[in-house]
Coordinates of C-alpha atoms and ligand atoms in Angstrom, one line a residue:
X1 CA 115.1 130.8 18.3
X2 CA 111.5 132.1 18.2
X3 CA 109.7 128.8 18.2
X4 CA 110.3 125.2 19.2
X5 CA 108.2 122.5 17.5
X6 CA 106.9 119.5 19.4
X7 CA 105.8 116.2 18.0
X8 CA 103.4 114.2 20.2
X9 CA 103.4 110.4 19.7
X10 CA 100.4 108.8 21.3
X11 CA 97.2 110.8 21.8
X12 CA 95.9 108.8 24.8
X13 CA 95.3 110.1 28.3
X14 CA 98.7 111.6 28.8
X15 CA 99.3 112.5 25.1
X16 CA 96.1 114.5 24.9
X17 CA 96.6 115.9 28.4
X18 CA 100.0 117.2 27.3
X19 CA 98.5 118.7 24.1
X20 CA 95.8 120.5 26.3
X21 CA 98.4 121.8 28.8
X22 CA 100.7 123.1 26.1
X23 CA 97.7 124.9 24.5
X24 CA 96.1 126.2 27.7
X25 CA 99.3 127.5 29.3
X26 CA 101.1 128.5 26.2
X27 CA 101.8 132.1 27.4
X28 CA 103.2 131.0 30.8
X29 CA 105.2 128.3 29.0
X30 CA 106.7 130.7 26.5
X31 CA 107.7 133.1 29.3
X32 CA 109.5 130.3 31.1
X33 CA 111.0 128.6 28.1
X34 CA 112.1 131.9 26.4
X35 CA 110.3 131.1 23.1
X36 CA 107.0 129.8 21.7
X37 CA 106.4 126.1 22.1
X38 CA 103.9 124.7 19.5
X39 CA 102.7 121.2 18.7
X40 CA 103.4 120.8 15.0
X41 CA 102.8 117.0 14.4
X42 CA 100.8 114.3 16.2
X43 CA 101.3 110.6 15.7
X44 CA 98.2 108.6 16.6
X45 CA 96.2 105.8 15.0
X46 CA 93.0 107.9 15.5
X47 CA 91.9 111.3 16.9
X48 CA 88.8 110.6 19.1
X49 CA 85.7 112.6 18.3
X50 CA 86.0 114.4 21.7
X51 CA 89.6 115.4 21.0
X52 CA 90.1 118.8 19.4
X53 CA 93.5 119.3 17.7
X54 CA 92.7 122.1 15.3
X55 CA 94.8 122.0 12.1
X56 CA 97.8 120.2 13.7
X57 CA 99.3 117.7 11.2
X58 CA 98.3 114.1 12.2
X59 CA 100.1 110.9 11.0
X60 CA 98.9 107.4 11.7
X61 CA 102.5 106.2 11.9
X62 CA 104.4 107.6 14.9
X63 CA 107.7 107.1 13.1
X64 CA 106.6 109.9 10.7
X65 CA 106.9 112.2 13.7
X66 CA 110.3 111.0 14.7
X67 CA 111.4 111.5 11.0
X68 CA 109.8 114.9 10.6
X69 CA 112.6 117.5 10.0
X70 CA 110.5 120.2 11.5
X71 CA 110.1 118.6 14.9
X72 CA 112.6 119.5 17.6
X73 CA 111.3 117.5 20.5
X74 CA 109.4 114.2 20.3
X75 CA 107.1 113.3 23.2
X76 CA 107.0 109.5 23.5
X77 CA 103.6 108.9 25.1
X78 CA 102.6 105.6 23.4
X79 CA 103.7 103.4 26.4
X80 CA 104.8 99.8 26.1
X81 CA 108.4 98.7 25.6
X82 CA 109.4 97.5 22.1
X83 CA 107.7 100.0 19.8
X84 CA 108.5 102.8 22.2
X85 CA 112.2 101.9 22.3
X86 CA 112.4 101.8 18.5
X87 CA 110.6 105.2 18.3
X88 CA 112.8 106.9 20.9
X89 CA 116.0 105.5 19.3
X90 CA 114.8 106.7 15.9
X91 CA 114.1 110.2 17.2
X92 CA 117.5 110.3 19.1
X93 CA 119.4 109.1 16.1
X94 CA 117.6 111.8 14.0
X95 CA 119.1 114.3 16.5
X96 CA 115.8 115.1 18.2
X97 CA 115.3 115.6 21.9
X98 CA 112.9 113.2 23.6
X99 CA 110.5 113.6 26.6
X100 CA 108.9 110.4 27.8
X101 CA 106.5 109.3 30.5
X102 CA 107.3 105.6 30.0
X103 CA 108.7 104.0 33.2
X104 CA 109.0 100.5 31.7
X105 CA 111.0 101.9 28.8
X106 CA 113.5 103.8 31.0
X107 CA 113.8 101.1 33.7
X108 CA 114.5 98.4 31.2
X109 CA 116.2 100.1 28.2
X110 CA 117.3 103.4 29.8
X111 CA 121.0 102.6 29.8
X112 CA 121.0 102.0 26.1
X113 CA 118.8 105.0 25.3
X114 CA 120.8 107.4 27.4
X115 CA 124.0 106.2 25.7
X116 CA 122.5 106.8 22.3
X117 CA 121.3 110.3 23.5
X118 CA 124.8 111.2 24.7
X119 CA 126.3 110.0 21.3
X120 CA 123.8 112.2 19.5
X121 CA 124.2 115.2 21.9
X122 CA 120.4 115.3 22.6
X123 CA 118.4 115.2 25.9
X124 CA 116.1 112.4 27.0
X125 CA 113.9 113.6 29.9
X126 CA 111.6 111.4 31.9
X127 CA 110.1 113.2 34.9
X128 CA 106.6 111.9 34.2
X129 CA 107.8 108.3 34.4
X130 CA 107.9 108.3 38.2
X131 CA 105.0 109.4 40.4
X132 CA 103.1 111.2 37.7
X133 CA 102.8 114.9 38.5
X134 CA 105.2 114.9 41.5
X135 CA 108.5 116.5 40.4
X136 CA 110.5 113.9 42.3
X137 CA 113.1 113.3 39.7
X138 CA 114.0 117.0 39.7
X139 CA 113.9 117.0 43.5
X140 CA 116.3 114.1 43.9
X141 CA 118.5 114.9 40.9
X142 CA 118.9 118.6 41.4
X143 CA 117.4 119.6 44.8
X144 CA 119.4 116.9 46.7
X145 CA 122.6 117.2 44.8
X146 CA 124.5 118.2 47.9
X147 CA 123.6 115.0 49.8
X148 CA 124.7 111.4 50.1
X149 CA 121.3 109.9 49.7
X150 CA 120.9 107.2 52.4
X151 CA 117.5 105.7 51.4
X152 CA 114.2 106.4 49.7
X153 CA 110.8 104.8 50.1
X154 CA 107.7 105.5 48.2
X155 CA 104.1 104.7 47.5
X156 CA 104.6 104.9 43.8
X157 CA 101.6 103.0 42.4
X158 CA 98.3 104.7 42.8
X159 CA 96.2 101.7 41.9
X160 CA 97.9 99.5 44.6
X161 CA 97.4 102.3 47.2
X162 CA 93.8 102.8 46.2
X163 CA 93.2 99.0 46.6
X164 CA 94.9 98.8 50.1
X165 CA 93.1 102.0 51.3
X166 CA 89.7 100.6 50.3
X167 CA 90.4 97.3 51.9
X168 CA 91.5 99.0 55.1
X169 CA 88.8 101.6 55.3
X170 CA 85.8 99.7 54.0
X171 CA 86.8 96.1 54.4
X172 CA 86.3 95.6 50.7
X173 CA 87.6 92.5 48.9
X174 CA 90.7 92.8 46.7
X175 CA 89.0 91.8 43.5
X176 CA 86.1 94.2 43.9
X177 CA 88.4 97.2 44.5
X178 CA 90.6 96.2 41.5
X179 CA 87.5 96.3 39.3
X180 CA 86.6 99.7 40.7
X181 CA 90.2 101.0 40.0
X182 CA 90.0 99.8 36.4
X183 CA 86.6 101.5 35.9
X184 CA 88.1 104.7 37.3
X185 CA 91.0 104.5 34.8
X186 CA 93.8 104.3 37.4
X187 CA 95.1 100.8 36.4
X188 CA 97.7 100.0 33.8
X189 CA 96.5 98.5 30.5
X190 CA 97.6 95.2 32.1
X191 CA 96.6 95.5 35.8
X192 CA 99.0 92.8 36.8
X193 CA 101.7 95.5 36.4
X194 CA 100.0 97.4 39.2
X195 CA 99.0 94.6 41.6
X196 CA 102.1 92.5 41.1
X197 CA 104.4 95.5 41.8
X198 CA 106.0 95.6 38.4
X199 CA 104.9 99.2 37.7
X200 CA 106.3 100.2 41.2
X201 CA 109.6 98.3 40.5
X202 CA 110.0 100.2 37.2
X203 CA 109.7 103.5 39.1
X204 CA 111.9 102.4 42.0
X205 CA 114.6 101.3 39.6
X206 CA 114.7 104.8 38.2
X207 CA 114.7 106.5 41.6
X208 CA 117.5 104.3 42.9
X209 CA 119.7 105.1 39.9
X210 CA 119.4 108.9 40.3
X211 CA 119.7 108.6 44.1
X212 CA 122.8 106.5 44.2
X213 CA 124.4 107.0 40.8
X214 CA 124.1 103.4 39.7
X215 CA 123.0 102.0 36.3
X216 CA 119.3 101.1 35.8
X217 CA 118.9 97.5 36.9
X218 CA 115.3 96.6 36.8
X219 CA 116.1 92.9 36.6
X220 CA 117.7 93.1 40.1
X221 CA 114.7 94.7 41.8
X222 CA 112.8 92.4 44.2
X223 CA 109.2 92.6 43.3
X224 CA 106.3 91.4 45.4
X225 CA 102.7 92.7 44.8
X226 CA 99.7 93.1 47.0
X227 CA 97.7 90.1 45.9
X228 CA 98.5 88.1 49.0
X229 CA 97.5 90.9 51.4
X230 CA 94.4 89.8 53.3
X231 CA 91.8 91.9 55.2
X232 CA 92.8 89.9 58.2
X233 CA 96.4 91.2 58.1
X234 CA 95.3 94.7 57.4
X235 CA 93.0 94.6 60.5
X236 CA 95.6 93.0 62.8
X237 CA 98.2 95.6 61.6
X238 CA 95.7 98.4 62.3
X239 CA 95.1 97.0 65.8
X240 CA 98.8 97.1 66.5
X241 CA 99.1 100.7 65.3
X242 CA 100.4 100.0 61.8
X243 CA 99.2 100.5 58.2
X244 CA 100.1 98.1 55.3
X245 CA 101.3 100.1 52.4
X246 CA 102.8 98.9 49.1
X247 CA 106.3 100.5 49.2
X248 CA 109.3 100.7 46.9
X249 CA 112.4 100.9 49.1
X250 CA 115.9 101.6 48.0
X251 CA 118.7 101.8 50.6
X252 CA 122.4 102.4 50.3
X253 CA 123.9 100.0 52.9
X254 CA 127.5 99.1 53.6
X255 CA 127.0 95.8 51.8
X256 CA 125.3 97.1 48.7
X257 CA 122.0 98.6 47.5
X258 CA 118.7 97.2 48.6
X259 CA 116.1 97.5 45.8
X260 CA 112.7 96.1 46.8
X261 CA 109.0 96.5 46.3
X262 CA 106.6 94.8 48.6
X263 CA 103.8 95.3 51.1
X264 CA 105.2 96.9 54.3
X265 CA 103.9 97.6 57.8
X266 CA 104.6 101.2 58.8
X267 CA 103.6 102.9 61.9
X268 CA 100.4 104.9 61.6
X269 CA 102.2 107.8 63.1
X270 CA 104.3 108.3 59.9
X271 CA 103.0 110.8 57.5
X272 CA 103.4 108.4 54.6
X273 CA 101.2 105.8 56.3
X274 CA 98.4 108.3 55.9
X275 CA 98.8 108.8 52.1
X276 CA 95.6 107.2 50.9
X277 CA 93.6 106.5 47.7
X278 CA 95.4 107.0 44.4
X279 CA 97.9 109.5 45.8
X280 CA 101.6 108.9 45.7
X281 CA 104.3 110.0 48.1
X282 CA 108.1 109.5 48.1
X283 CA 110.3 109.9 51.2
X284 CA 114.0 110.6 50.5
X285 CA 116.6 110.7 53.3
X286 CA 119.8 112.8 52.6
X287 CA 122.7 112.9 55.0
X288 CA 122.6 116.7 55.0
X289 CA 119.0 117.6 54.7
X290 CA 117.5 114.7 56.7
X291 CA 114.1 113.2 55.8
X292 CA 112.1 114.9 53.0
X293 CA 108.8 113.9 51.5
X294 CA 107.1 114.6 48.1
X295 CA 103.3 114.1 47.8
X296 CA 100.8 114.5 45.0
X297 CA 98.9 112.8 42.2
X298 CA 100.8 109.9 40.8
X299 CA 98.6 109.4 37.7
X300 CA 96.0 111.0 35.6
X301 CA 95.9 113.1 32.4
X302 CA 96.8 116.6 33.6
X303 CA 99.1 115.7 36.6
X304 CA 101.2 113.5 34.3
X305 CA 101.0 116.2 31.5
X306 CA 102.3 118.7 34.1
X307 CA 105.5 116.7 34.4
X308 CA 105.8 116.1 30.6
X309 CA 105.5 119.8 29.8
X310 CA 107.9 120.8 32.6
X311 CA 110.4 118.5 30.9
X312 CA 109.7 120.2 27.6
X313 CA 110.5 123.6 29.2
X314 CA 113.7 122.2 30.6
X315 CA 114.8 120.8 27.3
X316 CA 113.9 124.0 25.4
X317 CA 116.1 126.0 27.8
X318 CA 119.2 123.8 27.1
X319 CA 118.6 122.5 23.6
X320 CA 121.3 124.9 22.1
X321 CA 123.9 123.5 24.5
X322 CA 122.7 120.1 25.7
X323 CA 126.0 119.2 27.1
X324 CA 125.3 121.7 29.9
X325 CA 122.0 119.9 30.9
X326 CA 121.8 118.2 34.3
X327 CA 123.2 114.6 33.8
X328 CA 120.5 112.2 32.8
X329 CA 121.1 109.9 35.8
X330 CA 122.1 112.8 38.2
X331 CA 125.8 111.8 38.3
X332 CA 128.3 112.4 35.5
X333 CA 128.4 109.5 33.1
X334 CA 132.0 108.5 34.0
X335 CA 131.1 108.5 37.7
X336 CA 128.3 105.9 37.6
X337 CA 129.1 103.4 40.4
X338 CA 129.1 99.6 40.2
X339 CA 127.9 99.1 43.8
X340 CA 126.1 95.7 43.8
X341 CA 122.4 95.4 44.2
X342 CA 121.7 92.9 47.1
X343 CA 119.5 89.8 46.6
X344 CA 116.4 89.8 48.8
X345 CA 117.8 87.1 51.1
X346 CA 120.6 89.5 52.0
X347 CA 118.5 92.4 53.2
X348 CA 117.7 93.0 56.9
X349 CA 114.1 93.8 58.0
X350 CA 111.7 93.6 60.9
X351 CA 108.7 91.3 60.2
X352 CA 105.1 90.8 61.0
X353 CA 104.2 87.1 61.1
X354 CA 100.7 85.6 61.3
X355 CA 100.6 81.9 62.2
X356 CA 97.5 79.7 62.2
X357 CA 98.1 77.3 65.1
X358 CA 96.0 74.8 67.1
X359 CA 94.8 76.1 70.4
X360 CA 96.7 73.8 72.7
X361 CA 99.4 73.9 75.4
X362 CA 103.0 74.4 74.2
X363 CA 102.4 75.7 70.7
X364 CA 103.4 79.3 71.4
X365 CA 106.6 78.2 73.2
X366 CA 107.5 75.9 70.2
X367 CA 107.2 78.9 67.9
X368 CA 109.1 81.3 70.1
X369 CA 111.8 78.6 70.7
X370 CA 112.4 78.4 66.9
X371 CA 112.6 82.2 66.7
X372 CA 115.0 82.2 69.7
X373 CA 117.2 79.5 68.1
X374 CA 117.5 81.8 65.1
X375 CA 118.4 84.8 67.3
X376 CA 115.2 86.5 66.2
X377 CA 114.2 89.1 68.8
X378 CA 110.5 89.3 69.4
X379 CA 109.0 92.8 69.8
X380 CA 105.3 91.9 70.4
X381 CA 103.1 88.8 70.4
X382 CA 99.3 88.7 70.3
X383 CA 97.0 85.7 70.1
X384 CA 93.6 86.1 68.6
X385 CA 90.4 84.2 69.7
X386 CA 90.1 80.7 68.3
X387 CA 87.7 80.4 65.4
X388 CA 86.1 77.2 64.2
X389 CA 88.3 76.0 61.3
X390 CA 87.9 72.6 59.7
X391 CA 86.4 71.3 63.0
X392 CA 89.7 72.2 64.8
X393 CA 90.2 75.1 67.1
X394 CA 92.6 77.4 65.3
X395 CA 94.0 80.6 66.6
X396 CA 96.0 83.3 64.9
X397 CA 99.3 84.1 66.5
X398 CA 100.6 87.5 65.5
X399 CA 104.3 88.2 66.1
X400 CA 106.3 91.3 65.4
X401 CA 110.0 90.8 65.3
X402 CA 113.1 93.1 65.4
X403 CA 115.4 93.3 62.4
X404 CA 117.0 90.1 61.1
X405 CA 118.5 89.0 57.8
X406 CA 115.8 87.7 55.5
X407 CA 117.6 84.4 54.8
X408 CA 117.4 83.7 58.6
X409 CA 113.7 84.6 58.8
X410 CA 112.9 82.3 55.8
X411 CA 114.7 79.4 57.5
X412 CA 112.8 80.0 60.8
X413 CA 109.4 80.3 58.9
X414 CA 110.1 76.9 57.3
X415 CA 110.6 75.3 60.7
X416 CA 107.5 77.0 62.1
X417 CA 105.4 75.7 59.2
X418 CA 106.7 72.2 59.8
X419 CA 105.3 72.2 63.4
X420 CA 102.4 69.7 63.6
X421 CA 100.2 72.2 65.4
X422 CA 100.7 74.9 62.7
X423 CA 98.5 74.8 59.6
X424 CA 99.1 76.4 56.2
X425 CA 101.7 79.0 55.3
X426 CA 102.9 81.6 57.7
X427 CA 101.8 85.0 56.5
X428 CA 104.9 87.2 56.5
X429 CA 105.0 91.0 55.8
X430 CA 108.2 93.1 56.2
X431 CA 108.1 96.1 58.5
X432 CA 110.0 99.4 58.2
X433 CA 110.6 102.2 60.6
X434 CA 111.6 104.5 57.8
X435 CA 114.3 106.0 59.9
Ligands
HSE501 N1 99.0 102.6 36.9 C1 99.8 103.6 37.4 C2 99.4 103.8 38.9 C3 99.7 104.8 36.6 O1 98.4 103.3 39.3 O2 100.2 104.5 39.6 C4 100.8 105.8 36.8 O3 102.1 105.3 36.5

């Protein structure tokens, strides 16, 4: 084999970035892959004036690339779910290998796509779907293959991390920072995917599958975004020695798998608490290696293209004998486990609570009595200066608790909110020691 032909579907940020990396690094890539890798066909509605693709064939219809008998590997870089799924299945059923950066596609339709790939004896590679340029799929799937993976936790949405960092460092308001992130091109086409945690849940679903050898189960991931995080909470957390980060956490417990995305208080002493701006980081704890951490750019044209093209090289190396490729979900297909994914009420966590309460005798003891009745152990309590609020003197009571089942905490919060001296909802943020 002297040459492998690539078809790129989608010439947006990642598609054109991949085209550029394949061209710019073609000699290094050929030395690694063992043959020349050339882009022979591009599927895009339009090539922008600033994009230079030489005399590469261009089709407006991406399916023309999936049907092109010359193309060996199709890069699915159009994003979205439905069209991308049809395109990937078409390529796979045509006997072509596929590389994709599409986290939603893999998290939601991955089981079906991987089955089709196995039937057709082709590879579907997806390193770029999680944490952009960080080779975390390879690290977990191959580098940690000796381990029983106990848990992983990651900052896996750059936009969310950028927003929380700006709120923490500059006291900026959520909406202003989101607008800035959109202008800088970090956010998804639909930014609710970033701020409501959906993008992070897609990525966590994939990481959990390859860490624990379970099917992709996006619908079971608990997903909470950052829209309810206030500057007040960020500042109180900081005062107590914590940072609020939007984390995806997957943990293999005796009762089942925890799969959850939500704002989380983590000690400022943890390395991951200091991962700021649009950067991503994933911690993975293996029972042999202990804690490991992977850090880098989670988005952007060239970092994401770096992961796409690395997958191309991997596929080229095994395309003559795809059955010897690393299993798509890290574990052999007939050894995928049916360990249940736990509902959020079944998880155990420590909590940060902020309660708005009238400044009068007995309020604090009413609150702590409710927590005591629920066997919730308090780690710290602080009470902030009363501020004038609707003509009443209202103070903020901040409580950090030890670990307790979420269902018990929800019940206790309901009882605290029902106290006459307590106004509004209790602000509740999970805490994690990442140990
Ligand atoms: N919108 C995503 C992020 C892009 O902010 O991380 C990469 O998946």
